Coordinates of C-alpha atoms and ligand atoms in Angstrom, one line a residue:
X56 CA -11.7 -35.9 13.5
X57 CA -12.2 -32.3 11.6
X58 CA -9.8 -31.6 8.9
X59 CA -8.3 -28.8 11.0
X60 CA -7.5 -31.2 13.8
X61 CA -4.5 -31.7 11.4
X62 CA -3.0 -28.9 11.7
X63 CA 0.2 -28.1 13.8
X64 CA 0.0 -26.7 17.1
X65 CA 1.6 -23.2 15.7
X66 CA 0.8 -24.0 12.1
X67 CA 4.7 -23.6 11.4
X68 CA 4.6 -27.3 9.2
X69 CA 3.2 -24.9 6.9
X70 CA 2.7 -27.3 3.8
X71 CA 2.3 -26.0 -0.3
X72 CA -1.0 -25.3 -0.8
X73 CA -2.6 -25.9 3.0
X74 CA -3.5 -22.6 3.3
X75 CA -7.6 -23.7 3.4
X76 CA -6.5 -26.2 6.2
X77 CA -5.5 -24.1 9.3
X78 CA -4.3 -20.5 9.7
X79 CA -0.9 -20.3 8.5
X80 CA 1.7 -18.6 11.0
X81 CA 3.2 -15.0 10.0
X82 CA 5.7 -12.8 11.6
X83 CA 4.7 -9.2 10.7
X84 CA 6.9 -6.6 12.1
X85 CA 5.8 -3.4 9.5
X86 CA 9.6 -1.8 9.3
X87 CA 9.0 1.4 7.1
X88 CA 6.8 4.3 8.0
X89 CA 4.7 4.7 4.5
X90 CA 3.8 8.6 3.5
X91 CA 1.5 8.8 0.3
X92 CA 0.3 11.9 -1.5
X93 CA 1.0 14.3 -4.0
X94 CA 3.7 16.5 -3.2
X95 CA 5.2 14.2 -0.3
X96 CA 8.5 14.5 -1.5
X97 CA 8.7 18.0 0.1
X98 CA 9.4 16.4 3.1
X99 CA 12.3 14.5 2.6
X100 CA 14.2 17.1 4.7
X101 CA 11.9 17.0 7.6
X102 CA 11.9 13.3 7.8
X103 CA 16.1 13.5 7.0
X104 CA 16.2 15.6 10.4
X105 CA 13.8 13.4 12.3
X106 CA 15.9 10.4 11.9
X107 CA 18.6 12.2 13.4
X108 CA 20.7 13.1 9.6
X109 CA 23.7 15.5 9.5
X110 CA 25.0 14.2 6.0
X111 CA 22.8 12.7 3.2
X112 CA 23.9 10.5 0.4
X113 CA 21.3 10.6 -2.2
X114 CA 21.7 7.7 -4.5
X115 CA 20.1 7.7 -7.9
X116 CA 20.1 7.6 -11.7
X117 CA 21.2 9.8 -14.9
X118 CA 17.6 9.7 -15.6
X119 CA 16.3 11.1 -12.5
X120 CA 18.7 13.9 -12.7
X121 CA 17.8 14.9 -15.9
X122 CA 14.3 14.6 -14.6
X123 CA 14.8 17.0 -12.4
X124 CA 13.9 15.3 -9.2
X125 CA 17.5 14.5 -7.6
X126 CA 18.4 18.3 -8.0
X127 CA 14.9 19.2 -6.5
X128 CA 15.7 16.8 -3.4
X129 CA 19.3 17.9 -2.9
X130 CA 17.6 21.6 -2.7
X131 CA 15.2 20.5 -0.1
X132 CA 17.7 18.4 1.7
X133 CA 20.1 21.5 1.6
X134 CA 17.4 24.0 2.7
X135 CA 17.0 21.9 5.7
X136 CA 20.2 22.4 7.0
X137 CA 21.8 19.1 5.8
X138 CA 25.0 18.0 4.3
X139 CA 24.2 16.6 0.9
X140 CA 26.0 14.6 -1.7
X141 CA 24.6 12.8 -5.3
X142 CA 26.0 9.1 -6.2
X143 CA 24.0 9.7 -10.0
X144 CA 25.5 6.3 -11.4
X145 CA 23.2 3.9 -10.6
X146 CA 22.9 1.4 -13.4
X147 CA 19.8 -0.9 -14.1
X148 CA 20.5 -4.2 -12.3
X149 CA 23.2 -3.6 -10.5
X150 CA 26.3 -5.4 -9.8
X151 CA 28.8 -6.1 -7.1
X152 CA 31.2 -3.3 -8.8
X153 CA 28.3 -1.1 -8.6
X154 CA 27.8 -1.4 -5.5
X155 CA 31.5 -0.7 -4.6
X156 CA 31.7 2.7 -6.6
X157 CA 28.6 3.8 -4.6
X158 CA 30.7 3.0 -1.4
X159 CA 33.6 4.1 -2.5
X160 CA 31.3 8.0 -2.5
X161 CA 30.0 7.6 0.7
X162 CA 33.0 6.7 2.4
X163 CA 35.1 10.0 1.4
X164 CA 31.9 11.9 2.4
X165 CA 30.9 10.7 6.2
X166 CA 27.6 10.2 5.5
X167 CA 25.5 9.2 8.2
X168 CA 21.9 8.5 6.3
X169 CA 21.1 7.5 2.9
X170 CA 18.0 8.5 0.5
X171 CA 17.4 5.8 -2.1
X172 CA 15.5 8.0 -4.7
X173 CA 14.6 6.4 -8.5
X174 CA 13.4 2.7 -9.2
X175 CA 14.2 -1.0 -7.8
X176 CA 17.9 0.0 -9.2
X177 CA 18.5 3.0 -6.8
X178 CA 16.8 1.1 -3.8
X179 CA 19.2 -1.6 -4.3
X180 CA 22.1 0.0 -4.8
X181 CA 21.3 2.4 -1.6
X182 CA 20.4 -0.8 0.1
X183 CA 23.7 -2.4 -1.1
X184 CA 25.8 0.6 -0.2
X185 CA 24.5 0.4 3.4
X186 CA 25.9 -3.2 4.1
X187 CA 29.4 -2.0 3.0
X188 CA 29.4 0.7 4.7
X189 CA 28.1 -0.3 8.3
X190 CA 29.2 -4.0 8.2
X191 CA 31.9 -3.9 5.8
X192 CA 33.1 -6.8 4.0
X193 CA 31.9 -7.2 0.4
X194 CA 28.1 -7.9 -1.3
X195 CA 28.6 -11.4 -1.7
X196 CA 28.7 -12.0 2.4
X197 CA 25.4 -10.5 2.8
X198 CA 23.7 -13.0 0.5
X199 CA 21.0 -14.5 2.6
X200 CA 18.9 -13.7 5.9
X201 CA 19.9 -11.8 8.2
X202 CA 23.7 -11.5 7.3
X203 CA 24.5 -8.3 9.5
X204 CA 25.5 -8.3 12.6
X205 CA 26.1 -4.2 12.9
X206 CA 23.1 -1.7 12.6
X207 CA 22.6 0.2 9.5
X208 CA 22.3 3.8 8.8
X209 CA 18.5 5.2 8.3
X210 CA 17.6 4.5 4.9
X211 CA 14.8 6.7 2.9
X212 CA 13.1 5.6 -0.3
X213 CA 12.1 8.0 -2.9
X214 CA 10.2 5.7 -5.7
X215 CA 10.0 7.4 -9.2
X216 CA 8.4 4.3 -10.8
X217 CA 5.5 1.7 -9.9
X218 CA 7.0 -1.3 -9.6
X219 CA 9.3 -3.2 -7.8
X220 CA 7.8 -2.1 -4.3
X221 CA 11.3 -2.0 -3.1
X222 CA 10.5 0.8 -1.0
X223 CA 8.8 -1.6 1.6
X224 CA 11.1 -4.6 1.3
X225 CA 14.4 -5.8 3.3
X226 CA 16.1 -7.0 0.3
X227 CA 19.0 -5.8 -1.7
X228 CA 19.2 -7.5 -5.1
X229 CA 22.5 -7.4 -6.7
X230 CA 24.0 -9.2 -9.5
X231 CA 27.1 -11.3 -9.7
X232 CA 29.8 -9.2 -12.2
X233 CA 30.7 -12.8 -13.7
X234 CA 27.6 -14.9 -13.9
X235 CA 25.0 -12.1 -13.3
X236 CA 23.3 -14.2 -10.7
X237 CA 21.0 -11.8 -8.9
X238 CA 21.9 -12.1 -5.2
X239 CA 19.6 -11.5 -2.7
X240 CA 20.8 -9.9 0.6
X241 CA 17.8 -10.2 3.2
X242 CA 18.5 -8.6 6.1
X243 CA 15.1 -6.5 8.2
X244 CA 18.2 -3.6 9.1
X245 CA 18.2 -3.4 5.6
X246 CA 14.6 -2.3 5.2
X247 CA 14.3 1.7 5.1
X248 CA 12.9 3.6 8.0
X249 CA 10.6 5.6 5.8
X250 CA 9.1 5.5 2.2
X251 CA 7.9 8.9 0.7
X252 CA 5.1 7.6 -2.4
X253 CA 4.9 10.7 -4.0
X254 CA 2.4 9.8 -7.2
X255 CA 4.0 13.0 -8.7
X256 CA 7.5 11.9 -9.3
X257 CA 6.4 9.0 -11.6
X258 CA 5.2 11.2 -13.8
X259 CA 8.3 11.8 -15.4
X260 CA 8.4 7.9 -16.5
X261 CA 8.9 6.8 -20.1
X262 CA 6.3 5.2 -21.7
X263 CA 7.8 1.7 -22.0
X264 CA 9.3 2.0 -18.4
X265 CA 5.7 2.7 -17.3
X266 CA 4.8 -0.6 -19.3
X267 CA 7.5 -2.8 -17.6
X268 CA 7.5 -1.6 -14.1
X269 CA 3.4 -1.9 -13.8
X270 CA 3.6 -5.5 -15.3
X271 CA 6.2 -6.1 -12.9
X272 CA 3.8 -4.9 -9.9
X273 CA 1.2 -6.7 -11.7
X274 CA 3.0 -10.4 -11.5
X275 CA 3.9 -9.6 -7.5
X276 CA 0.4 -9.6 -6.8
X277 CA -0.6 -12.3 -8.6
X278 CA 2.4 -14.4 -7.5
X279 CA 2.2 -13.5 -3.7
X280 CA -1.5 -14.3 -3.5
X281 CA -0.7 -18.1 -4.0
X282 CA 2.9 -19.1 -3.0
X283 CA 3.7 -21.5 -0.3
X284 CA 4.1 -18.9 2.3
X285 CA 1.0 -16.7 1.7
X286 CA -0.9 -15.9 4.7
X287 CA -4.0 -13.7 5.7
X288 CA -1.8 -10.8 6.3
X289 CA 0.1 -11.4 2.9
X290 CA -3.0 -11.7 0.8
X291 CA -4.5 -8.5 2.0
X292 CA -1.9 -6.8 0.5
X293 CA -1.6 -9.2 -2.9
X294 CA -5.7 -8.8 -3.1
X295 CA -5.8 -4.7 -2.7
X296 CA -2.7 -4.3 -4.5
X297 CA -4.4 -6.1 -7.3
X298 CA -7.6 -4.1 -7.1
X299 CA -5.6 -0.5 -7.5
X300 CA -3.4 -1.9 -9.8
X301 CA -5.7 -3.3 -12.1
X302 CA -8.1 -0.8 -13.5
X303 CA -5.3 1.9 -13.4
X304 CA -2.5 0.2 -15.2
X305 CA -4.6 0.5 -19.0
X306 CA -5.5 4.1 -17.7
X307 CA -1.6 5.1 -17.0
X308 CA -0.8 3.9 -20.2
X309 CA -3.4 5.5 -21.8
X310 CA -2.9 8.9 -19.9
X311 CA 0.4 9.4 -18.4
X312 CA -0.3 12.2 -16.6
X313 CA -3.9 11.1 -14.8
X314 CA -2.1 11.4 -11.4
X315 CA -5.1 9.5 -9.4
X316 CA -4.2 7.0 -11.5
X317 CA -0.6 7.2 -11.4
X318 CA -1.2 7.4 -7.1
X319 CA -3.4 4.3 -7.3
X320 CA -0.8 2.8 -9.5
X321 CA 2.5 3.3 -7.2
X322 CA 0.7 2.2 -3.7
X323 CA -0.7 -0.7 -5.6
X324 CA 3.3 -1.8 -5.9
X325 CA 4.4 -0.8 -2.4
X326 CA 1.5 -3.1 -1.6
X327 CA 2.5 -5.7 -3.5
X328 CA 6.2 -5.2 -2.6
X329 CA 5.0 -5.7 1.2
X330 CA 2.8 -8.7 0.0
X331 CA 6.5 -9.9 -1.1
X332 CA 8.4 -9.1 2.1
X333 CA 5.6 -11.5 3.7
X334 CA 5.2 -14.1 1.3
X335 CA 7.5 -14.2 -1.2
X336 CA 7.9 -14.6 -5.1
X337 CA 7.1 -18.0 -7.6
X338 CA 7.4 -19.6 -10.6
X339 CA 7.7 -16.4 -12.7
X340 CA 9.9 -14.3 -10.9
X341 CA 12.7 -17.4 -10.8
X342 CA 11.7 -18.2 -14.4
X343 CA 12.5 -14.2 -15.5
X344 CA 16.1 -14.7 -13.9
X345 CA 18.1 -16.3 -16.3
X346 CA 16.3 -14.7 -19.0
X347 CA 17.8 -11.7 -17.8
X348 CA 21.1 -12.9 -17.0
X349 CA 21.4 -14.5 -20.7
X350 CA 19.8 -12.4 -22.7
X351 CA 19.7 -9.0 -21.0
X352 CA 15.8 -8.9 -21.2
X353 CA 13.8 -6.4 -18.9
X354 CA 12.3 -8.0 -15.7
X355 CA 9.4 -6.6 -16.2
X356 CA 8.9 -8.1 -19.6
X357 CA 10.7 -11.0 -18.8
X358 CA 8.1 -12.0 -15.9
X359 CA 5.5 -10.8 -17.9
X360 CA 5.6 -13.1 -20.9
X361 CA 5.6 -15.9 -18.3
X362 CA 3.0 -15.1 -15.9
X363 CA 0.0 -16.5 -17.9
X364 CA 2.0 -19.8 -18.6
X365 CA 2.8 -20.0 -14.7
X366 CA -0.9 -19.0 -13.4
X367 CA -2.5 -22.1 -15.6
X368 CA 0.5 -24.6 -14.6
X369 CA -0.6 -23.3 -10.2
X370 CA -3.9 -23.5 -10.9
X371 CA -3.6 -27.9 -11.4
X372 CA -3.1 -27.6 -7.8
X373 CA -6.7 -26.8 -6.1
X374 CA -5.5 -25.1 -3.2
X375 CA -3.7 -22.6 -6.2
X376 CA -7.2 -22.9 -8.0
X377 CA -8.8 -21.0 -5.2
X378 CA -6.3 -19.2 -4.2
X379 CA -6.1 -17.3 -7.8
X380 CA -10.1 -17.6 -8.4
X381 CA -10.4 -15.3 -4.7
X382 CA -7.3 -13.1 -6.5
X383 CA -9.4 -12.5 -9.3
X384 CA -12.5 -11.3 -7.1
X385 CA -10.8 -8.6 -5.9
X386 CA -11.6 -6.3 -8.7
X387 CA -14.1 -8.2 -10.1
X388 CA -13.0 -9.8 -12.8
X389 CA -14.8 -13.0 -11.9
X390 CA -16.8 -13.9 -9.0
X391 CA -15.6 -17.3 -7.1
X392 CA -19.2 -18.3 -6.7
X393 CA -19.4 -18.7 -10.9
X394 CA -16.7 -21.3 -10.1
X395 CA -13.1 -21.8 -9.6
X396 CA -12.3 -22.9 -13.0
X397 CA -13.9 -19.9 -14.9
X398 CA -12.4 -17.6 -12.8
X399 CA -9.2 -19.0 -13.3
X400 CA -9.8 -18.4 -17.0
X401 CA -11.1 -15.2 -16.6
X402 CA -7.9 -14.4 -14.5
X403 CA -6.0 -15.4 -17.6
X404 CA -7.9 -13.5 -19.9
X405 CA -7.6 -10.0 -17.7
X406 CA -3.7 -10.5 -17.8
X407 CA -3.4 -11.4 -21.3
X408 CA -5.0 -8.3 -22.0
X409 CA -3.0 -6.2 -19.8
X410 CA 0.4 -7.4 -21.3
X411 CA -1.1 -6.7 -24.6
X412 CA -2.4 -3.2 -23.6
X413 CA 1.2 -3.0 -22.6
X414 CA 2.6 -3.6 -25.8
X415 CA 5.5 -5.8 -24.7
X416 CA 7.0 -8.8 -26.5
X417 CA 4.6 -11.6 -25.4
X418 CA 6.7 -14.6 -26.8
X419 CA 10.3 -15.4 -26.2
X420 CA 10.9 -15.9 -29.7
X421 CA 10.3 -12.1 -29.9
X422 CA 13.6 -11.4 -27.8
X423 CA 16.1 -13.2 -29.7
X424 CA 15.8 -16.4 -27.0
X425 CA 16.8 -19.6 -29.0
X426 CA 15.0 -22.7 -28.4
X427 CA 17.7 -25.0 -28.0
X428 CA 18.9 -22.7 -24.9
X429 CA 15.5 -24.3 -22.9
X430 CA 17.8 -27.0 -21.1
X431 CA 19.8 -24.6 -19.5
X432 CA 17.6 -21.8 -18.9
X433 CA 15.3 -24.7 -16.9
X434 CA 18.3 -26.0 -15.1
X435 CA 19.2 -22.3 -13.5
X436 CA 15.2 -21.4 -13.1
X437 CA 15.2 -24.3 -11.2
X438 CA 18.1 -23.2 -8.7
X439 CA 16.3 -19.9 -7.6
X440 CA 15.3 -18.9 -4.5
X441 CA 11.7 -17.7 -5.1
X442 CA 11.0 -21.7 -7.1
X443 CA 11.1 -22.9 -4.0
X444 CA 7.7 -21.1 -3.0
X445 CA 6.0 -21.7 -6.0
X446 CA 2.6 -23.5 -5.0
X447 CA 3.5 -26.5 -7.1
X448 CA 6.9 -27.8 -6.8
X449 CA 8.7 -26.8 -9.6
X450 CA 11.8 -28.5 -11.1
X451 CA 14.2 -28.1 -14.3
X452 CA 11.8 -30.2 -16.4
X453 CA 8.3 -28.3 -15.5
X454 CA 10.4 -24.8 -16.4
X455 CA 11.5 -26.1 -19.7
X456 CA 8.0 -26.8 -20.4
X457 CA 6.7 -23.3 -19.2
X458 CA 9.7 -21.7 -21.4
X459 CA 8.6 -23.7 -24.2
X460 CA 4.9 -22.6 -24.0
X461 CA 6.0 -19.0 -24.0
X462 CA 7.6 -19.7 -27.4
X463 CA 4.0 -19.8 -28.8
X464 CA 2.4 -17.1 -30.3
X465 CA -0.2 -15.2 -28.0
X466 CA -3.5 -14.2 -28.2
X467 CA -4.4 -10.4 -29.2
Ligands
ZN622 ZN1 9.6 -8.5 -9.9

């Protein structure tokens, strides 16, 4: 009997780490209409009409106003004969209360479509404010799959940074006010309609949000391409969201305003974000979570200080192994046929260098995080969501040891 004789009649017994045994079973529905280019953003007004818009809530950040971008899209929106109004107090992982205020807006205005325009913050708040405002209720009822029963209004996504992929995701993340527990509200009404990547508006990024958004990206690539639920469909995306992302993360750093670069750099993380709506997150991203909930540490740092811990504790699992070695391939940092285990290494190696090119903290130390907290911080790791489609199984005791190996010192 052949090894793939095994397998289940619809490969739904999808097991960690089978993925070389049978053809794992996806469901691929692509929700959001993707426009890329230069200059996109001009068109926000068009695509507003063609979804049927009368009133706009544009929901965004102090930063992007000062920027200049949510004035520019409430002028375009405006021009096109639409109602407009600016929620500008999105706050970086936001809570419950956030969400509220940003209903709270839209309520006294009659809004009938929503543009999310900013980073993961603005997309989740926009996302957030549309259950409330179609299915009423409060955040805390949506967390899950598939929560809402009512359809939601059309929802546009503006990205201004490379990073979360948000833009091409069904998921709202909001944080508990009390415990700071990020909740995540999955729902595929939730998703929005259309997502204008306009390379031009990340431009305006600081330096260090450049540095913590593209690690961010970075560590969904890598951790899509080998979770429990990755599947050919999935690892396209992981694998050529790895290949722009790459080479063009050192070059944004390096020159901020090589818009190729920055274009390469923000489809690399819608890819990756759509990698995630198809396979989910690991080890990392449920690692990062309490970090951020105790100590207030940047997700994108957070997830990057444990990526190269998590990649070498994966790749004791074969399937893993291969699974990173044919990750790596993808821009050529190794080659699979000089064999698993030195592509693994060299897989290593490339990321260290990135997070160092980054110039983030690259030891928990760094951030204040005390040692004795490394019970605790395992226990809640070991409660998130994403653990559960880590390619090894992890539990309280293996995150206390990957939080204790990113107390050590790293190479430079
Ligand atoms: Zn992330």
């Amino acid at each position: 009997m052949s090894k793939a004789s095994t397998k289940p009649a619809d490969g739904v017994g999808h097991k960690p780490g089978a993925t070389d045994l049978f053809l794992p079973a996806f469901d691929y529905h692509p929700r959001t209409r993707v426009v890329f280019g230069a200059g996109c953003v001009e068109r926000v007004g068009e695509v507003a009409r063609e979804l049927g818009a009368r009133r706009v809530l544009v929901v965004t950040d102090p930063g992007i106003v000062t920027a200049g971008h949510a004035g520019r899209v409430e002028h375009i929106l405006q021009s096109c004969g639409l109602g407009v109004l600016v929620f500008d107090q999105v706050r970086e992982n936001p809570t419950a209360r956030d969400v509220d205020k940003c209903v709270a807006v839209a309520k006294s205005a009659g809004i009938d479509t929503i543009v999310g325009l900013g980073g993961g913050s603005s997309m989740d708040t926009a996302k957030g404010c549309n259950f409330l405002l179609t299915n009423g209720g409060r955040i805390q009822d949506y967390w899950g799959v598939g929560k809402a029963s009512k359809p939601m209004l059309p929802l546009i996504a503006v990205p201004t940074t490379a990073g979360t992929g948000s833009e091409c995701q069904s998921a709202a993340l909001i944080a508990d006010e009390h415990t700071h527990q990020k909740m995540a509200c999955l729902d595929p009404k939730a998703a929005a309609r259309v997502a204008l990547l306009d390379p031009a508006l990340t431009v305006s990024q600081p330096p260090l949000v450049t540095a913590h958004t593209g690690i961010d990206a970075l560590t969904h690539a890598v951790e899509t391409a080998v979770t429990t639920r990755r599947n050919n469909l999935s690892l396209m995306f992981s694998h050529e969201a790895f290949k722009l992302l790459v080479p063009n993360f050192p070059q944004v750093l390096r020159d901020p305003l090589d818009l190729d670069a920055r274009g390469r750099m923000l489809l690399g993380a819608a890819f990756a974000g759509t990698a995630i709506e198809n396979s989910m997150l690991g080890a990392a991203h449920a690692a990062a979570n309490p970090l951020t909930a105790h100590y207030g540490i940047i997700h994108g740092e957070a997830v990057g200080i444990l990526l190269p811990h998590v990649v070498r504790f994966n790749a004791k699992d074969s399937h893993a192994k291969k699974a990173y070695a044919e990750l790596a391939s993808a821009p050529e940092i190794a080659c699979v046929s000089d064999g698993l285990d030195a592509a693994v290494e060299a897989l290593i190696a490339k990321l260290e260098f990135l997070l160092n090119a980054a110039q983030v903290a690259r030891s928990l130390g760094d951030l204040g995080v005390k040692h004795s907290k490394i019970k605790i911080l395992g226990e809640e790791a070991a409660k998130q969501w994403t653990a559960t489609f880590n390619p090894r199984p992890v539990f309280a005791k293996e995150f206390e040891a990957l939080y204790a190996a990113a107390f050590e010192p790293r190479p430079n």
